Amino acid sequence: MGDKPVWEQIGSSFIQHYYQLFDNDRTQLDTIYIDASCLTWEGQQFQGKAAIAEKLSSLPFQKIQHSITAQDHQPKPDSCIISMVVGQLKADEDPIMRFHQMFLLKNISDAWVCTNDMFRLALHNFG
Amino acid sequence: MGDKPIWEQIGSSFIQHYYQLFDNDRTQLGAIYIDASCLTWEGQQFQGKAAIVEKLSSLPFQKIQHSITAQDHQPTPDSCISMVVGQLKADEDPIMGFHQMFLLKNINDAWVCTNDMFRLALHNFG
């Protein structure tokens, strides 16, 4: 049971930490980004820890809950880790929506930070 | 109009090429992977061009059509990352949502895919 590849362990720990922070106090998310980080949020680009933290803190909902349907992790040759998440979320009293998110993680000074983050709601409807 | 950042141009060209190959003759997808490529397909890992091509060629449908709802691209110091949200229809099956991510690297002047992750959007509401 402890046989998961290390990149899966790191990726899944990060994922758990990220959504826990997001759902409980997303103002604390700045700790996982650095000045070189990029976020693409529903097609809009944000560059750097401050801009990213501001965007996430200012999202227009009070309550948010993420539920992960599936997560995948892969290593990159330069010791980065890529994680992809497919899930559902509920903001305030809005209907549950599906989302897709990708993180590129890098180890800097012994801490795993997110250098690239892309988020999309799955807003296509059937047909 | 020609002001798209270079990584968006590279990413969107790759995306278009990938799904065109996939929908028309996926046995030709080998050209975009290298021996160091990893594919995670619905949670299963495949390592290297040969294993990846075998997996994609042996997927159990005759006809497939992808439709892209949204694509996003970002640069990294040594690569481009692309994320796609879309829908697909295989044979006479119902249309399904999918999510895919590609990490692209320039090797000898060609953009190849070193990391690929695919998931169907199989959760239902609630």
PDB file of C-alpha atoms in Angstrom:
ATOM      1  CA  MET A   1       0.000   0.000   0.000  1.00  0.00           C
ATOM      2  CA  GLY A   2       3.001   2.311   0.482  1.00  0.00           C
ATOM      3  CA  ASP A   3       4.126   1.499  -3.019  1.00  0.00           C
ATOM      4  CA  LYS A   4       2.872   4.604  -4.741  1.00  0.00           C
ATOM      5  CA  PRO A   5       5.571   6.296  -6.813  1.00  0.00           C
ATOM      6  CA  VAL A   6       6.965   9.326  -5.031  1.00  0.00           C
ATOM      7  CA  TRP A   7       5.539  11.749  -7.562  1.00  0.00           C
ATOM      8  CA  GLU A   8       2.065  10.398  -6.858  1.00  0.00           C
ATOM      9  CA  GLN A   9       2.582  10.864  -3.149  1.00  0.00           C
ATOM     10  CA  ILE A  10       3.800  14.423  -3.601  1.00  0.00           C
ATOM     11  CA  GLY A  11       1.097  15.246  -6.129  1.00  0.00           C
ATOM     12  CA  SER A  12      -1.746  13.865  -4.087  1.00  0.00           C
ATOM     13  CA  SER A  13      -0.522  15.554  -0.897  1.00  0.00           C
ATOM     14  CA  PHE A  14      -0.353  18.836  -2.756  1.00  0.00           C
ATOM     15  CA  ILE A  15      -3.842  18.361  -4.203  1.00  0.00           C
ATOM     16  CA  GLN A  16      -5.288  17.610  -0.806  1.00  0.00           C
ATOM     17  CA  HIS A  17      -3.553  20.622   0.744  1.00  0.00           C
ATOM     18  CA  TYR A  18      -4.567  22.942  -2.082  1.00  0.00           C
ATOM     19  CA  TYR A  19      -8.279  22.169  -1.983  1.00  0.00           C
ATOM     20  CA  GLN A  20      -8.340  22.173   1.790  1.00  0.00           C
ATOM     21  CA  LEU A  21      -6.855  25.671   1.796  1.00  0.00           C
ATOM     22  CA  PHE A  22      -9.130  26.756  -1.038  1.00  0.00           C
ATOM     23  CA  ASP A  23     -12.273  25.538   0.644  1.00  0.00           C
ATOM     24  CA  ASN A  24     -11.440  26.796   4.119  1.00  0.00           C
ATOM     25  CA  ASP A  25      -9.443  29.997   3.644  1.00  0.00           C
ATOM     26  CA  ARG A  26      -8.288  30.754   0.165  1.00  0.00           C
ATOM     27  CA  THR A  27      -6.424  33.867   1.249  1.00  0.00           C
ATOM     28  CA  GLN A  28      -3.770  31.440   2.480  1.00  0.00           C
ATOM     29  CA  LEU A  29      -3.172  30.029  -0.998  1.00  0.00           C
ATOM     30  CA  ASP A  30      -0.377  32.498  -1.672  1.00  0.00           C
ATOM     31  CA  THR A  31       2.018  30.221   0.183  1.00  0.00           C
ATOM     32  CA  ILE A  32       1.929  27.707  -2.641  1.00  0.00           C
ATOM     33  CA  TYR A  33       2.852  30.130  -5.428  1.00  0.00           C
ATOM     34  CA  ILE A  34       6.023  32.054  -6.200  1.00  0.00           C
ATOM     35  CA  ASP A  35       6.748  35.212  -8.142  1.00  0.00           C
ATOM     36  CA  ALA A  36       7.336  33.193 -11.292  1.00  0.00           C
ATOM     37  CA  SER A  37       4.003  31.350 -11.048  1.00  0.00           C
ATOM     38  CA  CYS A  38       1.322  31.624 -13.775  1.00  0.00           C
ATOM     39  CA  LEU A  39      -2.357  30.991 -13.293  1.00  0.00           C
ATOM     40  CA  THR A  40      -4.875  30.700 -16.110  1.00  0.00           C
ATOM     41  CA  TRP A  41      -8.330  30.980 -14.536  1.00  0.00           C
ATOM     42  CA  GLU A  42     -11.182  30.474 -16.985  1.00  0.00           C
ATOM     43  CA  GLY A  43      -8.999  31.786 -19.783  1.00  0.00           C
ATOM     44  CA  GLN A  44      -7.613  34.816 -17.915  1.00  0.00           C
ATOM     45  CA  GLN A  45      -3.897  34.978 -17.187  1.00  0.00           C
ATOM     46  CA  PHE A  46      -2.405  35.999 -13.850  1.00  0.00           C
ATOM     47  CA  GLN A  47       1.319  36.306 -13.293  1.00  0.00           C
ATOM     48  CA  GLY A  48       3.050  36.048  -9.943  1.00  0.00           C
ATOM     49  CA  LYS A  49       2.089  35.185  -6.390  1.00  0.00           C
ATOM     50  CA  ALA A  50       0.465  38.532  -5.566  1.00  0.00           C
ATOM     51  CA  ALA A  51      -1.771  38.736  -8.637  1.00  0.00           C
ATOM     52  CA  ILE A  52      -2.771  35.093  -8.251  1.00  0.00           C
ATOM     53  CA  ALA A  53      -3.595  35.434  -4.557  1.00  0.00           C
ATOM     54  CA  GLU A  54      -5.635  38.546  -5.292  1.00  0.00           C
ATOM     55  CA  LYS A  55      -7.622  36.792  -8.002  1.00  0.00           C
ATOM     56  CA  LEU A  56      -8.387  33.776  -5.854  1.00  0.00           C
ATOM     57  CA  SER A  57      -9.285  35.826  -2.776  1.00  0.00           C
ATOM     58  CA  SER A  58     -11.631  38.008  -4.795  1.00  0.00           C
ATOM     59  CA  LEU A  59     -13.651  35.221  -6.412  1.00  0.00           C
ATOM     60  CA  PRO A  60     -17.297  36.085  -5.861  1.00  0.00           C
ATOM     61  CA  PHE A  61     -18.472  33.401  -3.463  1.00  0.00           C
ATOM     62  CA  GLN A  62     -18.529  32.952   0.279  1.00  0.00           C
ATOM     63  CA  LYS A  63     -18.597  29.183   0.548  1.00  0.00           C
ATOM     64  CA  ILE A  64     -16.897  26.744  -1.774  1.00  0.00           C
ATOM     65  CA  GLN A  65     -16.482  23.017  -1.693  1.00  0.00           C
ATOM     66  CA  HIS A  66     -14.440  20.917  -4.092  1.00  0.00           C
ATOM     67  CA  SER A  67     -14.896  17.201  -4.606  1.00  0.00           C
ATOM     68  CA  ILE A  68     -12.225  15.341  -6.557  1.00  0.00           C
ATOM     69  CA  THR A  69     -13.448  12.714  -9.020  1.00  0.00           C
ATOM     70  CA  ALA A  70     -10.014  11.711 -10.332  1.00  0.00           C
ATOM     71  CA  GLN A  71      -6.413  12.845 -10.070  1.00  0.00           C
ATOM     72  CA  ASP A  72      -3.394  11.859 -12.133  1.00  0.00           C
ATOM     73  CA  HIS A  73       0.270  12.609 -11.569  1.00  0.00           C
ATOM     74  CA  GLN A  74       3.365  12.324 -13.722  1.00  0.00           C
ATOM     75  CA  PRO A  75       7.007  13.166 -13.198  1.00  0.00           C
ATOM     76  CA  LYS A  76       8.997  15.408 -15.503  1.00  0.00           C
ATOM     77  CA  PRO A  77      12.707  14.851 -16.170  1.00  0.00           C
ATOM     78  CA  ASP A  78      13.667  18.049 -14.311  1.00  0.00           C
ATOM     79  CA  SER A  79      12.105  16.733 -11.092  1.00  0.00           C
ATOM     80  CA  CYS A  80       8.916  18.685 -11.540  1.00  0.00           C
ATOM     81  CA  ILE A  81       5.566  16.966 -11.095  1.00  0.00           C
ATOM     82  CA  ILE A  82       2.441  17.484 -13.165  1.00  0.00           C
ATOM     83  CA  SER A  83      -0.930  16.864 -11.562  1.00  0.00           C
ATOM     84  CA  MET A  84      -4.297  16.856 -13.264  1.00  0.00           C
ATOM     85  CA  VAL A  85      -7.598  16.935 -11.394  1.00  0.00           C
ATOM     86  CA  VAL A  86     -11.135  16.334 -12.599  1.00  0.00           C
ATOM     87  CA  GLY A  87     -13.869  17.094 -10.084  1.00  0.00           C
ATOM     88  CA  GLN A  88     -16.995  18.920  -9.030  1.00  0.00           C
ATOM     89  CA  LEU A  89     -17.487  22.039  -6.982  1.00  0.00           C
ATOM     90  CA  LYS A  90     -20.291  23.874  -5.274  1.00  0.00           C
ATOM     91  CA  ALA A  91     -20.119  27.610  -4.602  1.00  0.00           C
ATOM     92  CA  ASP A  92     -22.658  29.128  -2.207  1.00  0.00           C
ATOM     93  CA  GLU A  93     -26.120  27.900  -3.284  1.00  0.00           C
ATOM     94  CA  ASP A  94     -25.194  27.520  -6.964  1.00  0.00           C
ATOM     95  CA  PRO A  95     -25.717  24.188  -8.723  1.00  0.00           C
ATOM     96  CA  ILE A  96     -22.847  21.722  -8.597  1.00  0.00           C
ATOM     97  CA  MET A  97     -20.470  22.251 -11.508  1.00  0.00           C
ATOM     98  CA  ARG A  98     -17.679  20.179 -12.957  1.00  0.00           C
ATOM     99  CA  PHE A  99     -14.141  21.502 -13.165  1.00  0.00           C
ATOM    100  CA  HIS A 100     -10.752  20.560 -14.548  1.00  0.00           C
ATOM    101  CA  GLN A 101      -7.458  21.795 -13.114  1.00  0.00           C
ATOM    102  CA  MET A 102      -3.777  21.230 -13.788  1.00  0.00           C
ATOM    103  CA  PHE A 103      -0.775  22.039 -11.578  1.00  0.00           C
ATOM    104  CA  LEU A 104       2.945  21.986 -12.323  1.00  0.00           C
ATOM    105  CA  LEU A 105       4.874  21.560  -9.089  1.00  0.00           C
ATOM    106  CA  LYS A 106       8.511  22.382  -8.489  1.00  0.00           C
ATOM    107  CA  ASN A 107      10.710  21.765  -5.488  1.00  0.00           C
ATOM    108  CA  ILE A 108      12.323  24.987  -4.369  1.00  0.00           C
ATOM    109  CA  SER A 109      14.366  25.031  -1.174  1.00  0.00           C
ATOM    110  CA  ASP A 110      12.775  21.799  -0.023  1.00  0.00           C
ATOM    111  CA  ALA A 111       9.204  22.983  -0.486  1.00  0.00           C
ATOM    112  CA  TRP A 112       6.867  22.043  -3.302  1.00  0.00           C
ATOM    113  CA  VAL A 113       5.422  25.128  -4.956  1.00  0.00           C
ATOM    114  CA  CYS A 114       3.093  25.554  -7.904  1.00  0.00           C
ATOM    115  CA  THR A 115       4.662  27.284 -10.890  1.00  0.00           C
ATOM    116  CA  ASN A 116       1.816  26.715 -13.362  1.00  0.00           C
ATOM    117  CA  ASP A 117      -1.891  26.387 -12.632  1.00  0.00           C
ATOM    118  CA  MET A 118      -4.776  26.150 -15.104  1.00  0.00           C
ATOM    119  CA  PHE A 119      -8.438  25.991 -14.097  1.00  0.00           C
ATOM    120  CA  ARG A 120     -11.567  25.574 -16.221  1.00  0.00           C
ATOM    121  CA  LEU A 121     -15.173  24.890 -15.410  1.00  0.00           C
ATOM    122  CA  ALA A 122     -16.532  22.139 -17.664  1.00  0.00           C
ATOM    123  CA  LEU A 123     -19.193  24.349 -19.120  1.00  0.00           C
ATOM    124  CA  HIS A 124     -20.085  22.469 -22.277  1.00  0.00           C
ATOM    125  CA  ASN A 125     -23.441  20.813 -22.176  1.00  0.00           C
ATOM    126  CA  PHE A 126     -24.341  17.576 -23.840  1.00  0.00           C
ATOM    127  CA  GLY A 127     -24.727  17.814 -27.578  1.00  0.00           C
TER     128      GLY A 127
ATOM    129  CA  MET B   1      -4.759  39.322 -34.357  1.00  0.00           C
ATOM    130  CA  GLY B   2      -1.276  37.904 -34.768  1.00  0.00           C
ATOM    131  CA  ASP B   3      -0.483  38.939 -31.231  1.00  0.00           C
ATOM    132  CA  LYS B   4      -0.955  35.618 -29.530  1.00  0.00           C
ATOM    133  CA  PRO B   5       1.982  34.681 -27.329  1.00  0.00           C
ATOM    134  CA  ILE B   6       4.240  32.121 -28.955  1.00  0.00           C
ATOM    135  CA  TRP B   7       3.330  29.389 -26.514  1.00  0.00           C
ATOM    136  CA  GLU B   8      -0.339  29.792 -27.417  1.00  0.00           C
ATOM    137  CA  GLN B   9       0.486  29.489 -31.097  1.00  0.00           C
ATOM    138  CA  ILE B  10       2.559  26.378 -30.490  1.00  0.00           C
ATOM    139  CA  GLY B  11       0.001  24.855 -28.144  1.00  0.00           C
ATOM    140  CA  SER B  12      -3.005  25.488 -30.330  1.00  0.00           C
ATOM    141  CA  SER B  13      -1.242  24.192 -33.460  1.00  0.00           C
ATOM    142  CA  PHE B  14      -0.294  21.074 -31.582  1.00  0.00           C
ATOM    143  CA  ILE B  15      -3.834  20.589 -30.259  1.00  0.00           C
ATOM    144  CA  GLN B  16      -5.311  20.952 -33.717  1.00  0.00           C
ATOM    145  CA  HIS B  17      -2.786  18.512 -35.185  1.00  0.00           C
ATOM    146  CA  TYR B  18      -3.230  15.994 -32.382  1.00  0.00           C
ATOM    147  CA  TYR B  19      -6.998  15.735 -32.603  1.00  0.00           C
ATOM    148  CA  GLN B  20      -6.947  15.730 -36.387  1.00  0.00           C
ATOM    149  CA  LEU B  21      -4.575  12.755 -36.319  1.00  0.00           C
ATOM    150  CA  PHE B  22      -6.548  11.092 -33.536  1.00  0.00           C
ATOM    151  CA  ASP B  23      -9.872  11.415 -35.323  1.00  0.00           C
ATOM    152  CA  ASN B  24      -8.625  10.425 -38.751  1.00  0.00           C
ATOM    153  CA  ASP B  25      -5.847   7.890 -38.200  1.00  0.00           C
ATOM    154  CA  ARG B  26      -4.611   7.472 -34.678  1.00  0.00           C
ATOM    155  CA  THR B  27      -1.965   4.950 -35.695  1.00  0.00           C
ATOM    156  CA  GLN B  28      -0.037   7.997 -36.893  1.00  0.00           C
ATOM    157  CA  LEU B  29       0.131   9.529 -33.424  1.00  0.00           C
ATOM    158  CA  GLY B  30       3.527   7.915 -32.853  1.00  0.00           C
ATOM    159  CA  ALA B  31       5.091  10.903 -34.564  1.00  0.00           C
ATOM    160  CA  ILE B  32       4.273  13.186 -31.653  1.00  0.00           C
ATOM    161  CA  TYR B  33       5.731  11.052 -28.854  1.00  0.00           C
ATOM    162  CA  ILE B  34       9.290  10.064 -27.975  1.00  0.00           C
ATOM    163  CA  ASP B  35      10.772   7.214 -25.989  1.00  0.00           C
ATOM    164  CA  ALA B  36      10.703   9.308 -22.824  1.00  0.00           C
ATOM    165  CA  SER B  37       7.007  10.190 -23.170  1.00  0.00           C
ATOM    166  CA  CYS B  38       4.451   9.199 -20.502  1.00  0.00           C
ATOM    167  CA  LEU B  39       0.740   8.810 -21.103  1.00  0.00           C
ATOM    168  CA  THR B  40      -1.830   8.408 -18.344  1.00  0.00           C
ATOM    169  CA  TRP B  41      -5.034   7.206 -19.986  1.00  0.00           C
ATOM    170  CA  GLU B  42      -8.002   6.918 -17.626  1.00  0.00           C
ATOM    171  CA  GLY B  43      -5.599   6.255 -14.757  1.00  0.00           C
ATOM    172  CA  GLN B  44      -3.419   3.704 -16.574  1.00  0.00           C
ATOM    173  CA  GLN B  45       0.242   4.550 -17.198  1.00  0.00           C
ATOM    174  CA  PHE B  46       2.029   3.972 -20.507  1.00  0.00           C
ATOM    175  CA  GLN B  47       5.690   4.679 -20.957  1.00  0.00           C
ATOM    176  CA  GLY B  48       7.413   5.386 -24.252  1.00  0.00           C
ATOM    177  CA  LYS B  49       6.308   5.959 -27.842  1.00  0.00           C
ATOM    178  CA  ALA B  50       5.688   2.294 -28.676  1.00  0.00           C
ATOM    179  CA  ALA B  51       3.505   1.503 -25.666  1.00  0.00           C
ATOM    180  CA  ILE B  52       1.576   4.723 -26.098  1.00  0.00           C
ATOM    181  CA  VAL B  53       0.891   4.156 -29.783  1.00  0.00           C
ATOM    182  CA  GLU B  54      -0.178   0.590 -29.074  1.00  0.00           C
ATOM    183  CA  LYS B  55      -2.638   1.779 -26.439  1.00  0.00           C
ATOM    184  CA  LEU B  56      -4.123   4.497 -28.641  1.00  0.00           C
ATOM    185  CA  SER B  57      -4.326   2.268 -31.722  1.00  0.00           C
ATOM    186  CA  SER B  58      -6.070  -0.468 -29.779  1.00  0.00           C
ATOM    187  CA  LEU B  59      -8.810   1.685 -28.236  1.00  0.00           C
ATOM    188  CA  PRO B  60     -12.077  -0.121 -28.925  1.00  0.00           C
ATOM    189  CA  PHE B  61     -13.867   2.161 -31.333  1.00  0.00           C
ATOM    190  CA  GLN B  62     -13.937   2.572 -35.109  1.00  0.00           C
ATOM    191  CA  LYS B  63     -14.994   6.188 -35.393  1.00  0.00           C
ATOM    192  CA  ILE B  64     -14.075   8.997 -33.046  1.00  0.00           C
ATOM    193  CA  GLN B  65     -14.674  12.703 -33.140  1.00  0.00           C
ATOM    194  CA  HIS B  66     -13.335  15.282 -30.688  1.00  0.00           C
ATOM    195  CA  SER B  67     -14.773  18.732 -30.226  1.00  0.00           C
ATOM    196  CA  ILE B  68     -12.774  21.259 -28.183  1.00  0.00           C
ATOM    197  CA  THR B  69     -14.727  23.456 -25.773  1.00  0.00           C
ATOM    198  CA  ALA B  70     -11.738  25.321 -24.349  1.00  0.00           C
ATOM    199  CA  GLN B  71      -7.959  25.206 -24.485  1.00  0.00           C
ATOM    200  CA  ASP B  72      -5.383  26.959 -22.329  1.00  0.00           C
ATOM    201  CA  HIS B  73      -1.635  27.230 -22.815  1.00  0.00           C
ATOM    202  CA  GLN B  74       1.220  28.311 -20.580  1.00  0.00           C
ATOM    203  CA  PRO B  75       4.975  28.442 -20.982  1.00  0.00           C
ATOM    204  CA  THR B  76       7.487  26.911 -18.622  1.00  0.00           C
ATOM    205  CA  PRO B  77      11.227  27.615 -18.816  1.00  0.00           C
ATOM    206  CA  ASP B  78      11.770  24.610 -21.084  1.00  0.00           C
ATOM    207  CA  SER B  79       8.370  23.602 -22.434  1.00  0.00           C
ATOM    208  CA  CYS B  80       4.737  24.484 -23.141  1.00  0.00           C
ATOM    209  CA  ILE B  81       1.761  23.072 -21.272  1.00  0.00           C
ATOM    210  CA  SER B  82      -1.664  22.800 -22.838  1.00  0.00           C
ATOM    211  CA  MET B  83      -4.955  21.889 -21.194  1.00  0.00           C
ATOM    212  CA  VAL B  84      -8.058  20.934 -23.164  1.00  0.00           C
ATOM    213  CA  VAL B  85     -11.680  20.572 -22.083  1.00  0.00           C
ATOM    214  CA  GLY B  86     -13.965  19.093 -24.716  1.00  0.00           C
ATOM    215  CA  GLN B  87     -16.453  16.495 -25.834  1.00  0.00           C
ATOM    216  CA  LEU B  88     -16.045  13.379 -27.868  1.00  0.00           C
ATOM    217  CA  LYS B  89     -18.220  10.872 -29.660  1.00  0.00           C
ATOM    218  CA  ALA B  90     -17.032   7.325 -30.295  1.00  0.00           C
ATOM    219  CA  ASP B  91     -19.010   5.174 -32.759  1.00  0.00           C
ATOM    220  CA  GLU B  92     -22.704   5.400 -31.787  1.00  0.00           C
ATOM    221  CA  ASP B  93     -22.017   6.026 -28.082  1.00  0.00           C
ATOM    222  CA  PRO B  94     -23.458   9.116 -26.369  1.00  0.00           C
ATOM    223  CA  ILE B  95     -21.343  12.266 -26.421  1.00  0.00           C
ATOM    224  CA  MET B  96     -19.024  12.443 -23.405  1.00  0.00           C
ATOM    225  CA  GLY B  97     -16.966  15.178 -21.834  1.00  0.00           C
ATOM    226  CA  PHE B  98     -13.198  14.758 -21.611  1.00  0.00           C
ATOM    227  CA  HIS B  99     -10.156  16.490 -20.143  1.00  0.00           C
ATOM    228  CA  GLN B 100      -6.636  16.267 -21.459  1.00  0.00           C
ATOM    229  CA  MET B 101      -3.296  17.802 -20.683  1.00  0.00           C
ATOM    230  CA  PHE B 102      -0.128  17.860 -22.819  1.00  0.00           C
ATOM    231  CA  LEU B 103       3.410  18.921 -21.961  1.00  0.00           C
ATOM    232  CA  LEU B 104       5.289  19.852 -25.128  1.00  0.00           C
ATOM    233  CA  LYS B 105       9.016  20.070 -25.580  1.00  0.00           C
ATOM    234  CA  ASN B 106      11.064  21.229 -28.532  1.00  0.00           C
ATOM    235  CA  ILE B 107      13.497  18.543 -29.590  1.00  0.00           C
ATOM    236  CA  ASN B 108      15.546  19.063 -32.765  1.00  0.00           C
ATOM    237  CA  ASP B 109      13.192  21.787 -33.947  1.00  0.00           C
ATOM    238  CA  ALA B 110      10.061  19.680 -33.557  1.00  0.00           C
ATOM    239  CA  TRP B 111       7.483  19.952 -30.805  1.00  0.00           C
ATOM    240  CA  VAL B 112       6.871  16.580 -29.218  1.00  0.00           C
ATOM    241  CA  CYS B 113       4.668  15.531 -26.350  1.00  0.00           C
ATOM    242  CA  THR B 114       6.568  14.267 -23.303  1.00  0.00           C
ATOM    243  CA  ASN B 115       3.615  14.064 -20.904  1.00  0.00           C
ATOM    244  CA  ASP B 116      -0.029  13.379 -21.754  1.00  0.00           C
ATOM    245  CA  MET B 117      -2.939  12.809 -19.363  1.00  0.00           C
ATOM    246  CA  PHE B 118      -6.480  11.975 -20.464  1.00  0.00           C
ATOM    247  CA  ARG B 119      -9.682  11.540 -18.462  1.00  0.00           C
ATOM    248  CA  LEU B 120     -13.304  11.182 -19.443  1.00  0.00           C
ATOM    249  CA  ALA B 121     -15.600  13.446 -17.433  1.00  0.00           C
ATOM    250  CA  LEU B 122     -17.415  10.575 -15.856  1.00  0.00           C
ATOM    251  CA  HIS B 123     -18.810  12.138 -12.714  1.00  0.00           C
ATOM    252  CA  ASN B 124     -22.479  12.927 -12.834  1.00  0.00           C
ATOM    253  CA  PHE B 125     -24.276  15.760 -11.126  1.00  0.00           C
ATOM    254  CA  GLY B 126     -24.568  15.387  -7.371  1.00  0.00           C
TER     255      GLY B 126
END
